[in-house]
Amino acid sequence: MRAARLIKMVLLLQSRPSMTAAELARELEVSERTVTRDAQALSEAGVPVYADRGRAGGYRLIGGYRTRLTGLARSEAEALFLSGVPGALREMGLDDVASAARLKVSAALLPSLRDASRTAGQRFHLDAPAWFSEPETPELLPAVADAVWDDRRIAARYRRGEDEVERALEPYGLVLKAGVWYLCAREPASGSFRVYRIDRFTAAEPGEERFVRDEGFDLPGFWAERAAQFARSILRAEVVVRLSAAGARRLPYVVDAEAARRALGAAGEPDGQGWVTVALAVESEEVAHAQLLTLGPEAEVLAPASLRERFSADAVRLAALYR
């Protein structure tokens, strides 16, 4: 543990002209007294750490000292490719690994380029979760992520409705979609690939046995295909809606975007008032009611009759409220 901290301290000092004890303590997550002891230990080991005294003082390396401890470990190299999603790294338990990788890369760069990570971080940031949501990190995510990295089979228990099922899984990949984590895994018994929500796992125990990964498996392609299948599978009902020009423009933002595109593409010419009639695939009448209600007077439900009656009742209530 201390050896790793000393290496990190050297890399920090190598990547910057100087650092105060407070800055080093913050980066290393130790006390300033520990920083002083570590600097002394490095000096005794032959690393030329020099301490500048005074209010503007700090620690620095002298004599152009360069460490050769910049080779990336495999886990660090892999984590580096995910460094654009810091929240995801933190949730998977890879934050420290990625930090070490970034330090090694920074230490290997020319002095004029060492602020590249800072300047890039000031200009680009990925915020994956949707608006108005506070996603919680699934408790079992780090264990599942470890199994994904190591190609280890897991024994899992998974909530399916009111039931709980047990599965032996080969975890191929993780996907973060709108703040929700999913596992793409193969079931050894059937050889089929399935998608599981991580927050529905009640247990996930990585075993010692490793599986042989199918090199032809394409995680982005697999996810895109399954996501499209899922979107199609839940659109099991149809409603007929008459839309104003404004309603037609807003439709893709209140219902499934692909369903809206298809419905509008198949619509006929506008009527004399500029309205179009579309047959729209929806998840259910209940869901369609909640979604289309946001269009207000820019949409008129024509069918089914039961849904039209709901909107008629809503209109009566609204008229009474605003009379």
Tab-separated table of C-alpha atoms in Angstrom:
chain	number	residue	atom	x	y	z
A	1	MET	CA	0.000	0.000	0.000
A	2	ARG	CA	2.746	2.458	0.935
A	3	ALA	CA	4.845	1.478	-2.085
A	4	ALA	CA	1.948	2.310	-4.404
A	5	ARG	CA	1.512	5.643	-2.629
A	6	LEU	CA	5.214	6.492	-2.989
A	7	ILE	CA	5.088	5.705	-6.702
A	8	LYS	CA	2.026	7.903	-7.082
A	9	MET	CA	3.796	10.717	-5.220
A	10	VAL	CA	6.775	10.539	-7.586
A	11	LEU	CA	4.486	10.575	-10.624
A	12	LEU	CA	2.568	13.554	-9.259
A	13	LEU	CA	5.770	15.510	-8.714
A	14	GLN	CA	7.079	14.471	-12.113
A	15	SER	CA	3.946	15.763	-13.838
A	16	ARG	CA	3.983	19.218	-12.165
A	17	PRO	CA	6.668	21.797	-11.386
A	18	SER	CA	5.930	21.634	-7.653
A	19	MET	CA	3.181	20.751	-5.191
A	20	THR	CA	2.468	21.871	-1.665
A	21	ALA	CA	2.115	19.396	1.175
A	22	ALA	CA	-1.611	20.167	1.291
A	23	GLU	CA	-2.023	19.435	-2.431
A	24	LEU	CA	-0.129	16.151	-2.150
A	25	ALA	CA	-2.105	15.151	0.943
A	26	ARG	CA	-5.345	15.779	-0.937
A	27	GLU	CA	-4.270	13.782	-4.001
A	28	LEU	CA	-2.875	10.893	-1.946
A	29	GLU	CA	-5.709	10.979	0.616
A	30	VAL	CA	-3.317	11.100	3.582
A	31	SER	CA	-2.275	13.669	6.176
A	32	GLU	CA	0.389	16.317	5.540
A	33	ARG	CA	2.540	14.602	8.196
A	34	THR	CA	2.414	11.400	6.125
A	35	VAL	CA	3.449	13.408	3.053
A	36	THR	CA	6.493	14.685	4.959
A	37	ARG	CA	7.472	11.152	5.993
A	38	ASP	CA	6.978	9.825	2.462
A	39	ALA	CA	9.115	12.610	0.976
A	40	GLN	CA	11.865	11.747	3.448
A	41	ALA	CA	11.616	8.055	2.533
A	42	LEU	CA	11.921	8.859	-1.177
A	43	SER	CA	14.920	11.079	-0.542
A	44	GLU	CA	16.632	8.319	1.439
A	45	ALA	CA	15.932	5.904	-1.431
A	46	GLY	CA	17.753	8.198	-3.883
A	47	VAL	CA	14.806	10.029	-5.412
A	48	PRO	CA	15.778	13.735	-5.418
A	49	VAL	CA	12.719	15.210	-3.708
A	50	TYR	CA	13.459	18.775	-2.595
A	51	ALA	CA	11.351	20.710	-0.081
A	52	ASP	CA	11.064	24.468	-0.569
A	53	ARG	CA	10.392	26.208	2.728
A	54	GLY	CA	8.120	29.167	3.350
A	55	ARG	CA	4.532	30.102	2.557
A	56	ALA	CA	5.017	29.603	-1.199
A	57	GLY	CA	7.053	26.433	-0.713
A	58	GLY	CA	6.324	22.873	-1.614
A	59	TYR	CA	7.900	19.713	-2.968
A	60	ARG	CA	9.578	19.236	-6.327
A	61	LEU	CA	11.957	16.908	-8.139
A	62	ILE	CA	15.375	18.358	-8.962
A	63	GLY	CA	18.002	17.601	-11.559
A	64	GLY	CA	15.524	16.647	-14.291
A	65	TYR	CA	14.751	13.379	-12.497
A	66	ARG	CA	12.586	11.020	-14.534
A	67	THR	CA	11.149	7.760	-13.244
A	68	ARG	CA	10.843	4.726	-15.466
A	69	LEU	CA	7.714	3.610	-13.620
A	70	THR	CA	5.442	4.868	-16.393
A	71	GLY	CA	4.534	1.544	-18.027
A	72	LEU	CA	0.787	1.000	-17.976
A	73	ALA	CA	-0.581	-2.182	-16.435
A	74	ARG	CA	-3.289	-3.880	-18.500
A	75	SER	CA	-6.053	-2.824	-16.100
A	76	GLU	CA	-4.793	0.771	-16.173
A	77	ALA	CA	-4.674	0.825	-19.980
A	78	GLU	CA	-8.224	-0.532	-20.190
A	79	ALA	CA	-9.480	1.969	-17.629
A	80	LEU	CA	-7.810	4.815	-19.506
A	81	PHE	CA	-10.130	4.221	-22.468
A	82	LEU	CA	-13.060	4.799	-20.091
A	83	SER	CA	-11.643	7.951	-18.527
A	84	GLY	CA	-14.231	10.088	-20.334
A	85	VAL	CA	-16.961	8.646	-18.104
A	86	PRO	CA	-15.623	9.351	-14.588
A	87	GLY	CA	-18.950	8.642	-12.901
A	88	ALA	CA	-19.132	5.192	-14.479
A	89	LEU	CA	-15.530	4.438	-13.465
A	90	ARG	CA	-16.278	5.404	-9.891
A	91	GLU	CA	-19.395	3.221	-9.755
A	92	MET	CA	-17.492	0.212	-11.138
A	93	GLY	CA	-14.704	0.676	-8.576
A	94	LEU	CA	-12.105	1.636	-11.199
A	95	ASP	CA	-11.482	5.238	-10.181
A	96	ASP	CA	-8.085	4.553	-8.555
A	97	VAL	CA	-6.887	2.474	-11.503
A	98	ALA	CA	-7.849	5.181	-13.989
A	99	SER	CA	-6.195	7.844	-11.825
A	100	ALA	CA	-2.935	5.883	-11.822
A	101	ALA	CA	-3.119	5.459	-15.598
A	102	ARG	CA	-3.684	9.170	-16.166
A	103	LEU	CA	-0.729	10.005	-13.907
A	104	LYS	CA	1.561	7.671	-15.839
A	105	VAL	CA	0.501	9.151	-19.158
A	106	SER	CA	0.949	12.674	-17.789
A	107	ALA	CA	4.395	11.816	-16.452
A	108	ALA	CA	5.454	10.506	-19.860
A	109	LEU	CA	4.365	13.655	-21.715
A	110	LEU	CA	6.518	16.639	-22.516
A	111	PRO	CA	6.228	19.444	-19.912
A	112	SER	CA	4.350	21.621	-22.398
A	113	LEU	CA	1.643	18.954	-22.784
A	114	ARG	CA	1.117	17.929	-19.168
A	115	ASP	CA	-1.930	20.119	-18.693
A	116	ALA	CA	-3.728	18.302	-21.549
A	117	SER	CA	-5.936	16.249	-19.207
A	118	ARG	CA	-6.946	19.372	-17.294
A	119	THR	CA	-7.719	21.438	-20.375
A	120	ALA	CA	-9.711	18.581	-21.950
A	121	GLY	CA	-11.636	18.073	-18.706
A	122	GLN	CA	-12.573	21.754	-18.697
A	123	ARG	CA	-14.045	21.501	-22.189
A	124	PHE	CA	-15.803	18.106	-22.385
A	125	HIS	CA	-17.895	16.263	-19.804
A	126	LEU	CA	-20.315	13.331	-20.086
A	127	ASP	CA	-23.369	13.343	-17.805
A	128	ALA	CA	-25.082	10.029	-18.532
A	129	PRO	CA	-28.223	10.052	-16.335
A	130	ALA	CA	-31.448	11.613	-17.574
A	131	TRP	CA	-32.724	14.929	-16.242
A	132	PHE	CA	-34.645	15.017	-12.968
A	133	SER	CA	-33.350	11.657	-11.803
A	134	GLU	CA	-30.930	10.645	-9.078
A	135	PRO	CA	-29.732	7.164	-10.049
A	136	GLU	CA	-28.346	4.964	-7.306
A	137	THR	CA	-25.269	2.819	-7.852
A	138	PRO	CA	-26.277	-0.868	-7.658
A	139	GLU	CA	-24.569	-2.482	-4.684
A	140	LEU	CA	-23.386	-5.474	-6.729
A	141	LEU	CA	-22.023	-3.448	-9.669
A	142	PRO	CA	-18.321	-3.576	-8.610
A	143	ALA	CA	-18.450	-7.375	-8.197
A	144	VAL	CA	-20.130	-7.803	-11.593
A	145	ALA	CA	-17.640	-5.377	-13.196
A	146	ASP	CA	-14.714	-7.400	-11.783
A	147	ALA	CA	-16.186	-10.561	-13.316
A	148	VAL	CA	-16.600	-8.785	-16.677
A	149	TRP	CA	-12.951	-7.640	-16.668
A	150	ASP	CA	-11.633	-11.087	-15.655
A	151	ASP	CA	-13.984	-13.203	-17.842
A	152	ARG	CA	-15.179	-15.088	-14.751
A	153	ARG	CA	-18.503	-16.871	-14.534
A	154	ILE	CA	-20.895	-15.662	-11.869
A	155	ALA	CA	-23.600	-17.411	-9.884
A	156	ALA	CA	-26.454	-14.919	-9.761
A	157	ARG	CA	-29.898	-14.519	-8.261
A	158	TYR	CA	-32.213	-12.182	-10.155
A	159	ARG	CA	-35.616	-10.669	-9.381
A	160	ARG	CA	-38.164	-11.362	-12.113
A	161	GLY	CA	-41.476	-9.842	-11.092
A	162	GLU	CA	-42.443	-11.340	-7.758
A	163	ASP	CA	-40.116	-14.312	-8.216
A	164	GLU	CA	-36.387	-14.784	-7.823
A	165	VAL	CA	-34.465	-16.996	-10.245
A	166	GLU	CA	-30.945	-18.421	-10.133
A	167	ARG	CA	-28.639	-18.243	-13.124
A	168	ALA	CA	-25.094	-19.243	-14.029
A	169	LEU	CA	-23.872	-16.441	-16.298
A	170	GLU	CA	-20.898	-15.555	-18.451
A	171	PRO	CA	-20.731	-11.743	-18.092
A	172	TYR	CA	-19.698	-10.257	-21.433
A	173	GLY	CA	-20.251	-6.541	-21.019
A	174	LEU	CA	-21.803	-3.662	-19.094
A	175	VAL	CA	-23.984	-0.918	-20.554
A	176	LEU	CA	-24.948	2.353	-18.855
A	177	LYS	CA	-28.225	3.607	-20.347
A	178	ALA	CA	-29.839	6.797	-19.005
A	179	GLY	CA	-28.319	6.227	-15.566
A	180	VAL	CA	-29.298	2.528	-15.387
A	181	TRP	CA	-26.675	-0.257	-15.509
A	182	TYR	CA	-27.296	-3.409	-17.574
A	183	LEU	CA	-25.314	-6.634	-17.933
A	184	CYS	CA	-25.099	-8.418	-21.278
A	185	ALA	CA	-24.373	-12.060	-20.478
A	186	ARG	CA	-24.445	-15.522	-22.022
A	187	GLU	CA	-26.186	-18.415	-20.313
A	188	PRO	CA	-23.850	-21.430	-20.649
A	189	ALA	CA	-26.715	-23.935	-20.553
A	190	SER	CA	-28.448	-22.529	-23.640
A	191	GLY	CA	-25.662	-20.485	-25.218
A	192	SER	CA	-28.071	-17.553	-25.611
A	193	PHE	CA	-27.271	-13.950	-24.769
A	194	ARG	CA	-29.576	-11.967	-22.495
A	195	VAL	CA	-29.734	-8.542	-20.859
A	196	TYR	CA	-30.132	-8.065	-17.096
A	197	ARG	CA	-30.659	-4.937	-15.015
A	198	ILE	CA	-27.898	-4.839	-12.405
A	199	ASP	CA	-30.163	-3.342	-9.745
A	200	ARG	CA	-32.368	-6.451	-9.921
A	201	PHE	CA	-29.562	-8.781	-8.898
A	202	THR	CA	-29.903	-9.923	-5.300
A	203	ALA	CA	-26.655	-11.912	-5.455
A	204	ALA	CA	-23.705	-12.145	-7.865
A	205	GLU	CA	-20.794	-14.341	-6.832
A	206	PRO	CA	-17.824	-14.459	-9.242
A	207	GLY	CA	-16.317	-17.954	-9.337
A	208	GLU	CA	-12.793	-19.145	-10.015
A	209	GLU	CA	-13.727	-20.592	-13.392
A	210	ARG	CA	-13.015	-18.428	-16.425
A	211	PHE	CA	-15.021	-18.697	-19.635
A	212	VAL	CA	-13.721	-18.499	-23.193
A	213	ARG	CA	-15.046	-15.295	-24.719
A	214	ASP	CA	-16.624	-15.426	-28.157
A	215	GLU	CA	-14.347	-13.030	-30.054
A	216	GLY	CA	-17.119	-12.365	-32.554
A	217	PHE	CA	-19.356	-10.825	-29.884
A	218	ASP	CA	-19.955	-7.131	-30.620
A	219	LEU	CA	-21.247	-5.380	-27.505
A	220	PRO	CA	-22.406	-2.104	-29.178
A	221	GLY	CA	-24.086	-4.038	-31.990
A	222	PHE	CA	-25.723	-6.498	-29.602
A	223	TRP	CA	-27.036	-3.697	-27.387
A	224	ALA	CA	-28.403	-1.710	-30.336
A	225	GLU	CA	-30.254	-4.777	-31.632
A	226	ARG	CA	-31.716	-5.710	-28.231
A	227	ALA	CA	-32.695	-2.116	-27.470
A	228	ALA	CA	-34.573	-1.925	-30.773
A	229	GLN	CA	-36.259	-5.282	-30.072
A	230	PHE	CA	-37.297	-4.083	-26.621
A	231	ALA	CA	-38.744	-0.844	-27.980
A	232	ARG	CA	-40.759	-2.785	-30.566
A	233	SER	CA	-41.917	-5.427	-28.096
A	234	ILE	CA	-43.551	-2.987	-25.691
A	235	LEU	CA	-45.501	-1.141	-28.412
A	236	ARG	CA	-48.412	-3.579	-28.426
A	237	ALA	CA	-51.363	-1.231	-28.922
A	238	GLU	CA	-52.410	1.338	-31.505
A	239	VAL	CA	-54.224	4.649	-31.292
A	240	VAL	CA	-55.482	6.963	-34.014
A	241	VAL	CA	-54.680	10.612	-33.394
A	242	ARG	CA	-55.354	13.811	-35.291
A	243	LEU	CA	-52.511	16.321	-34.929
A	244	SER	CA	-52.058	20.001	-35.632
A	245	ALA	CA	-48.789	21.117	-37.214
A	246	ALA	CA	-47.457	21.961	-33.732
A	247	GLY	CA	-48.647	18.600	-32.385
A	248	ALA	CA	-46.904	16.759	-35.222
A	249	ARG	CA	-43.635	18.571	-34.463
A	250	ARG	CA	-43.863	17.747	-30.754
A	251	LEU	CA	-45.006	14.130	-31.134
A	252	PRO	CA	-41.475	12.561	-31.262
A	253	TYR	CA	-40.666	14.210	-27.930
A	254	VAL	CA	-43.625	12.775	-26.011
A	255	VAL	CA	-43.863	9.206	-27.390
A	256	ASP	CA	-41.342	6.668	-28.704
A	257	ALA	CA	-39.374	8.617	-31.323
A	258	GLU	CA	-39.190	5.757	-33.833
A	259	ALA	CA	-42.922	5.033	-33.485
A	260	ALA	CA	-43.656	8.729	-34.054
A	261	ARG	CA	-41.405	8.812	-37.122
A	262	ARG	CA	-43.149	5.814	-38.660
A	263	ALA	CA	-46.608	7.154	-37.890
A	264	LEU	CA	-45.895	10.567	-39.372
A	265	GLY	CA	-44.204	9.002	-42.391
A	266	ALA	CA	-47.299	6.935	-43.167
A	267	ALA	CA	-49.734	9.807	-42.614
A	268	GLY	CA	-51.777	11.191	-45.475
A	269	GLU	CA	-52.025	14.795	-46.601
A	270	PRO	CA	-53.148	17.434	-44.080
A	271	ASP	CA	-56.860	18.236	-44.016
A	272	GLY	CA	-58.373	21.636	-44.675
A	273	GLN	CA	-57.297	22.848	-41.221
A	274	GLY	CA	-53.714	21.643	-41.674
A	275	TRP	CA	-54.131	18.666	-39.340
A	276	VAL	CA	-52.898	15.126	-40.100
A	277	THR	CA	-54.298	11.798	-38.895
A	278	VAL	CA	-51.827	9.120	-37.797
A	279	ALA	CA	-52.000	5.520	-36.538
A	280	LEU	CA	-49.532	5.444	-33.667
A	281	ALA	CA	-48.035	2.342	-31.969
A	282	VAL	CA	-48.069	2.739	-28.180
A	283	GLU	CA	-47.270	0.654	-25.131
A	284	SER	CA	-50.816	0.692	-23.765
A	285	GLU	CA	-53.890	2.877	-23.580
A	286	GLU	CA	-52.869	3.985	-20.097
A	287	VAL	CA	-49.406	5.062	-21.255
A	288	ALA	CA	-50.795	6.736	-24.386
A	289	HIS	CA	-53.194	8.746	-22.238
A	290	ALA	CA	-50.349	10.095	-20.093
A	291	GLN	CA	-48.120	10.837	-23.092
A	292	LEU	CA	-50.644	12.446	-25.447
A	293	LEU	CA	-52.149	14.527	-22.674
A	294	THR	CA	-48.994	16.677	-22.780
A	295	LEU	CA	-49.909	17.781	-26.323
A	296	GLY	CA	-53.031	19.481	-24.991
A	297	PRO	CA	-55.197	21.052	-27.703
A	298	GLU	CA	-52.684	20.148	-30.429
A	299	ALA	CA	-53.953	16.531	-30.532
A	300	GLU	CA	-57.376	14.887	-30.872
A	301	VAL	CA	-57.702	11.172	-30.113
A	302	LEU	CA	-60.058	9.480	-32.581
A	303	ALA	CA	-59.694	5.828	-31.518
A	304	PRO	CA	-60.078	3.690	-29.555
A	305	ALA	CA	-63.352	5.017	-28.213
A	306	SER	CA	-62.367	4.296	-24.600
A	307	LEU	CA	-59.291	6.517	-24.879
A	308	ARG	CA	-61.280	9.267	-26.587
A	309	GLU	CA	-63.745	9.125	-23.670
A	310	ARG	CA	-60.850	9.630	-21.235
A	311	PHE	CA	-59.756	12.777	-23.046
A	312	SER	CA	-63.373	14.007	-23.200
A	313	ALA	CA	-63.633	13.611	-19.428
A	314	ASP	CA	-60.302	15.430	-19.008
A	315	ALA	CA	-61.585	18.292	-21.168
A	316	VAL	CA	-64.728	18.632	-19.046
A	317	ARG	CA	-62.701	18.730	-15.843
A	318	LEU	CA	-60.252	21.277	-17.285
A	319	ALA	CA	-63.099	23.483	-18.480
A	320	ALA	CA	-64.599	23.401	-15.003
A	321	LEU	CA	-61.283	24.333	-13.431
A	322	TYR	CA	-60.640	27.276	-15.741
A	323	ARG	CA	-64.235	28.516	-16.071
